[in-house]
XYZ file of C-alpha atoms in Angstrom:
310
model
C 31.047 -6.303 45.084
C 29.190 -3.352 42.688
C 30.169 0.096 43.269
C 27.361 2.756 43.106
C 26.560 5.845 41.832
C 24.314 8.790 43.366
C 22.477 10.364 40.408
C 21.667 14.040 42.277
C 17.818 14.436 43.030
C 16.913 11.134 41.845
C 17.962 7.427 43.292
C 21.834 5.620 44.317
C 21.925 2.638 42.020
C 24.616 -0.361 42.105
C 26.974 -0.518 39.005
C 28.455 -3.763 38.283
C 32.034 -4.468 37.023
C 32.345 -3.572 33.577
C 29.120 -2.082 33.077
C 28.733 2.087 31.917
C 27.174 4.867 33.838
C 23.932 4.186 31.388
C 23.559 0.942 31.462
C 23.295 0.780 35.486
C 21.076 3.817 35.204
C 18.642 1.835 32.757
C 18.962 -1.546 34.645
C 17.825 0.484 38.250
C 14.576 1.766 35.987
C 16.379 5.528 35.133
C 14.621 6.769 32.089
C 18.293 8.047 31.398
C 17.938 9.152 26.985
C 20.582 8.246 24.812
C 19.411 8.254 21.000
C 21.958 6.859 19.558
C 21.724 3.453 21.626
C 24.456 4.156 23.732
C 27.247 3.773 21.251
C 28.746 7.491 22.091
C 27.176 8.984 18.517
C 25.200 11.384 20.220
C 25.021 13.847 23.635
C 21.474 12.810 25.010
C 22.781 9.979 27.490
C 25.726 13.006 29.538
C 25.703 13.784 32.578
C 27.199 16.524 34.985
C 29.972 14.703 37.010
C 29.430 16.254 40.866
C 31.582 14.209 42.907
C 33.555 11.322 42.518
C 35.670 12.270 38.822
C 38.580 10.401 40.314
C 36.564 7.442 40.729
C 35.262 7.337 36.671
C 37.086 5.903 33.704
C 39.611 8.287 31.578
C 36.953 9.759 28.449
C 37.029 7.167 25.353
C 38.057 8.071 21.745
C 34.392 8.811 20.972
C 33.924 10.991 24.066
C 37.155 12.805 23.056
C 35.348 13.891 20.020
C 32.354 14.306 20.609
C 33.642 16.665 23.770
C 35.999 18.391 21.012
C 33.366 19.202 19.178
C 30.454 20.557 21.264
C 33.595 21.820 23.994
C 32.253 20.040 26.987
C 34.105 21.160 30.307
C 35.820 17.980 31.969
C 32.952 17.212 34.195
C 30.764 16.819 31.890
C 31.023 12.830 30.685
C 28.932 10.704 28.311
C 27.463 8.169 30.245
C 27.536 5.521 27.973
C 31.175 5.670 27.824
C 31.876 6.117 31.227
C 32.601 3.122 34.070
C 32.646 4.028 37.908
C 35.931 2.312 39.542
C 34.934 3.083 43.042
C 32.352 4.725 45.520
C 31.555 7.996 46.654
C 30.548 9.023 42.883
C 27.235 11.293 42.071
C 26.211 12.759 38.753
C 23.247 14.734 37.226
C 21.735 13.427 34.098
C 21.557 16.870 31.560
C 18.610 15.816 29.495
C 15.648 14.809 31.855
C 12.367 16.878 30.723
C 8.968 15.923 30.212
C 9.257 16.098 26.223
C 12.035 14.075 26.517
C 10.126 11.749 28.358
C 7.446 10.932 26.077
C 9.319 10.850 23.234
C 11.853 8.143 24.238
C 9.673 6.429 26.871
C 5.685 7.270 26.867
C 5.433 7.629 23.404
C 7.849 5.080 22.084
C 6.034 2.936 19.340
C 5.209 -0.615 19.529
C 7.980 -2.693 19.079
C 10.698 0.465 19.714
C 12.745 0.078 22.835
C 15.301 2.900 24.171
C 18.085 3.582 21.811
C 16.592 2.026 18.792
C 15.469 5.461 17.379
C 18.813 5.767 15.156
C 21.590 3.816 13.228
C 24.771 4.364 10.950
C 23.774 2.851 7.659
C 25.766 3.159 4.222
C 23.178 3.581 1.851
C 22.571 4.486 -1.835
C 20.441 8.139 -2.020
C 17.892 9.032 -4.599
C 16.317 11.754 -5.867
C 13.783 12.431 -8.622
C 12.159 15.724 -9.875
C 9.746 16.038 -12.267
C 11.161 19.195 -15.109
C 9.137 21.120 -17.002
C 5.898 20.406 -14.456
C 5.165 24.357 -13.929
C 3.951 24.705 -17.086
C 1.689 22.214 -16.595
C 0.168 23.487 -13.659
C -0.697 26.727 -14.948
C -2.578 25.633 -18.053
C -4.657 23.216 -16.327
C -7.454 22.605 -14.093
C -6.398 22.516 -10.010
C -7.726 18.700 -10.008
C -6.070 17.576 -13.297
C -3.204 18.251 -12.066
C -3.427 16.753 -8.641
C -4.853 13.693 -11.139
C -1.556 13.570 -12.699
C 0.439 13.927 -9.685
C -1.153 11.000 -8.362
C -0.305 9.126 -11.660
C 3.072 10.299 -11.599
C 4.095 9.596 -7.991
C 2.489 5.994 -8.784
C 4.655 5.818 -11.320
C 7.389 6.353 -9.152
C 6.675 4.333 -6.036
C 5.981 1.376 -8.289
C 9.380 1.490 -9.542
C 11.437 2.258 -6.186
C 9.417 -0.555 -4.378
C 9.627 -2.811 -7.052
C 13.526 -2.549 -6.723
C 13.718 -2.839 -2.390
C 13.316 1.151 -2.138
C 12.093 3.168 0.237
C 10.267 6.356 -0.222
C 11.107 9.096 2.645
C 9.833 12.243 1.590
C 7.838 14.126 -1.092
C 8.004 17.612 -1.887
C 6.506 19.524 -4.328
C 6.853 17.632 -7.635
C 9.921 15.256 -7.073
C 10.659 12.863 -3.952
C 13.355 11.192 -2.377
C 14.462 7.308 -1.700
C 16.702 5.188 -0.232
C 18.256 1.539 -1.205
C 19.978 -0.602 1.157
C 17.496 -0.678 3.973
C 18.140 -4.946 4.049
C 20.833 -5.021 1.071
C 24.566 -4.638 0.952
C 25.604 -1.225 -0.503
C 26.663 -2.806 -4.098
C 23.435 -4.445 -4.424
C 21.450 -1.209 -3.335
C 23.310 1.135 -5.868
C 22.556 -1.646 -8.919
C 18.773 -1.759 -6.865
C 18.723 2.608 -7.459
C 20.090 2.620 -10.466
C 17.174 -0.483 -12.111
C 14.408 1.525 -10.281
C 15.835 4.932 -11.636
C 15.667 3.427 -15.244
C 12.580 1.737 -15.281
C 11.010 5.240 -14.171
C 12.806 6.748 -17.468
C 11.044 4.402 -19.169
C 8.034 3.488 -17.799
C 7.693 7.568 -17.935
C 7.887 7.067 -21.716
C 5.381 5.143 -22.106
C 2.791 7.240 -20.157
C 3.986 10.270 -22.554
C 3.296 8.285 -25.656
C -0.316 6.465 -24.349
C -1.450 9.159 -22.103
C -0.409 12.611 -21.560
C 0.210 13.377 -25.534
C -3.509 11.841 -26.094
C -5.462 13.315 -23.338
C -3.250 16.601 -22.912
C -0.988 17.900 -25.142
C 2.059 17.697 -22.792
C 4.830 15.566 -21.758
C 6.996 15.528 -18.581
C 10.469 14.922 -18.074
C 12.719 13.691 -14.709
C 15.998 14.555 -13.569
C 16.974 11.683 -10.949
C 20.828 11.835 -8.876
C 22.060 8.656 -7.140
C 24.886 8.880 -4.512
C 25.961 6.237 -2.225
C 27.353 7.500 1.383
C 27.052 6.766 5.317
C 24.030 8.117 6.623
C 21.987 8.078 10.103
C 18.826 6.106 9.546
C 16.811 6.936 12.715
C 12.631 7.507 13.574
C 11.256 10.865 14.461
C 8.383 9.010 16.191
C 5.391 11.841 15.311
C 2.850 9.751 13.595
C 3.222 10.477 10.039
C 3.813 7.648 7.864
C 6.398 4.977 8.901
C 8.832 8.298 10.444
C 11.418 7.030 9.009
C 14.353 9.832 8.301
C 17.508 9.438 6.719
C 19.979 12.497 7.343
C 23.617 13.302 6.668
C 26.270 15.428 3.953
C 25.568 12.549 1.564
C 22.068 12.713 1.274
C 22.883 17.222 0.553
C 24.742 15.738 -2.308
C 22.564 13.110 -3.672
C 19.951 15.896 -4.001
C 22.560 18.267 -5.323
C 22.963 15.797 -8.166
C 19.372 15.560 -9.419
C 19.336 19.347 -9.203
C 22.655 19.529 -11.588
C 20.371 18.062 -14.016
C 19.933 20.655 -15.336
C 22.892 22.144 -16.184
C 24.393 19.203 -17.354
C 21.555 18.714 -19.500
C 21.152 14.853 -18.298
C 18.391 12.923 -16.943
C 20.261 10.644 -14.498
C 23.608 11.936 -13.107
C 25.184 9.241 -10.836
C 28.316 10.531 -8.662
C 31.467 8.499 -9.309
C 31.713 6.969 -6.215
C 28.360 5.048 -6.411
C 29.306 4.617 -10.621
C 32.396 2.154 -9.002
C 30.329 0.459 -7.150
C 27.953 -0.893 -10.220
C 28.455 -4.653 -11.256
C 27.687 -3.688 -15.059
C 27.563 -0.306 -14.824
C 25.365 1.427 -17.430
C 27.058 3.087 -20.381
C 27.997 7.112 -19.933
C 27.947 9.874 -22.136
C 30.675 11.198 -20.488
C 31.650 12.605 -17.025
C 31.601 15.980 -15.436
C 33.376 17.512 -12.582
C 30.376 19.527 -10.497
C 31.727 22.219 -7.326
C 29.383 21.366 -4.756
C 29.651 23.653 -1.370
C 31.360 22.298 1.636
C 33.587 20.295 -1.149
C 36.983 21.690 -1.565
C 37.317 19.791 -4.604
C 34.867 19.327 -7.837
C 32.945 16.509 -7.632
C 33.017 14.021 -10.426
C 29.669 12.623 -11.617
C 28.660 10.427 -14.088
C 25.543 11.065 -16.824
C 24.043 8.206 -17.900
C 20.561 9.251 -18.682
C 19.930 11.284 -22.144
C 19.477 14.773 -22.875
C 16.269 16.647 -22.549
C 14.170 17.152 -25.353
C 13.143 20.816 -23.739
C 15.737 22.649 -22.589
């Protein structure tokens, strides 16, 4: 025989054996949130615990964290951790608006069901950004240079697609990618890596044929590749494919192509991904960069070439 829950203000629903606060909720037709698909990585699915504690399972090893972290009092449980053992329990789902709503069920895109808005991934990070581009912009003409953005960016995207990458932002003048989408994480870093040097060169090329020629100038990159776990999830407002990639790795993937730079290198590659390359690329040498948030300094590889303007 199920047991049942009350959730407060809203409907009793039956809760079979072995099944979690959230998945009853969802099975009676509760539009009960949980972003991270129910796998205790996130807070949206809790609930306020009213009657009944006795009743519930003891808190998981995620809950205990997660309630470490954000300091949760005790009756405050993650619902897709939590099993009912007996009646007489009621509960008060914490994240119920209208904006809530529409984003997970109203305005869920075709093909999206609750809980598939975000995933763990390990994936390989770039970043590229184009040096020496202010210049540029000031001695020419407003639509020359969005002309040559366009080529640029082109340039770009034709290389990170051509190796299984996927753009997920632009800014400015440089733009950021990510490998391993349907890879493994060795073949994604070799994937970043190809697509990172065929920019280098491919950018070449358009110096030598076109932007010497036509304008007197030529541009060069500074491009950082880092490897790390990462939440892959959709922000589900209508621009592009709303795809996001977030986490510390992706701060120090873009850290990288900004140490550039400094290092005077076009393609700095943290050690960790470096180990990870089947026929890794040779280095001019190694570097030891003190990121913040790292208690250590960071080693990095540079396997591009110096800049010719420094």
């Amino acid at each position: 025989m199920p047991c049942h829950i009350n959730f407060k203000g809203e409907k009793t629903v039956p809760v079979e054996e072995g099944q979690t606060i959230l998945q009853a909720s969802l099975a009676d037709g509760i539009p009960h949130y949980h972003a991270c698909g129910g796998k205790g990585q996130c807070t949206t699915c809790r609930v306020m615990v009213l009657e009944g504690a006795e009743n519930l399972t003891p808190p998981t090893s995620c809950e205990r964290a997660i309630k470490n972290v954000k300091k949760f009092p005790d009756n405050v449980r993650l619902a897709c951790q939590t099993q009912v053992r007996g009646e007489g329990v009621q509960v008060q789902r914490l994240v119920r608006d209208d904006t809530d709503r529409y984003i997970f069920i109203d305005g869920k895109e075709e093909g999206t069901t609750i809980g598939e808005i975000g995933e763990r991934r390990k994936l390989a990070l770039f970043f590229i950004d184009v040096r020496n581009f202010t210049p540029f912009v000031e001695a020419n003409l407003p639509f020359d240079v969005i002309h040559i953005m366009r080529r640029i960016f082109a340039l770009f995207k034709n290389a990170i697609t051509q190796y299984n990458g996927e753009i997920i932002d632009t800014a400015g003048d440089g733009l950021y990618a990510v490998f391993g989408l349907n890879s493994k994480i060795r073949q994604a870093t070799e994937s970043a890596v190809l697509a990172g040097f065929k920019i280098l060169s491919d950018l070449r090329i358009f110096n030598n044929t076109y932007m010497r020629p036509y304008f007197n100038h030529t541009f060069e990159v500074g491009i950082g590749v880092h490897v790390g776990k990462v939440i892959v999830g959709n922000v589900g407002i209508g621009l592009s494919h709303n795809l996001t990639v977030m986490g510390y790795p992706v701060n120090i993937a873009a850290r990288l192509q900004a140490s550039t730079k400094e290092l005077n290198n076009s393609f700095v590659i943290s050690e960790v991904a470096y180990r990870l390359l089947k026929n890794p690329p040779y280095s001019l040498g190694c570097d030891y960069l003190n990121l913040k948030g790292v208690s250590t300094p960071y080693e990095v590889k540079l396997i591009g070439k110096p800049y010719e303007i420094i």
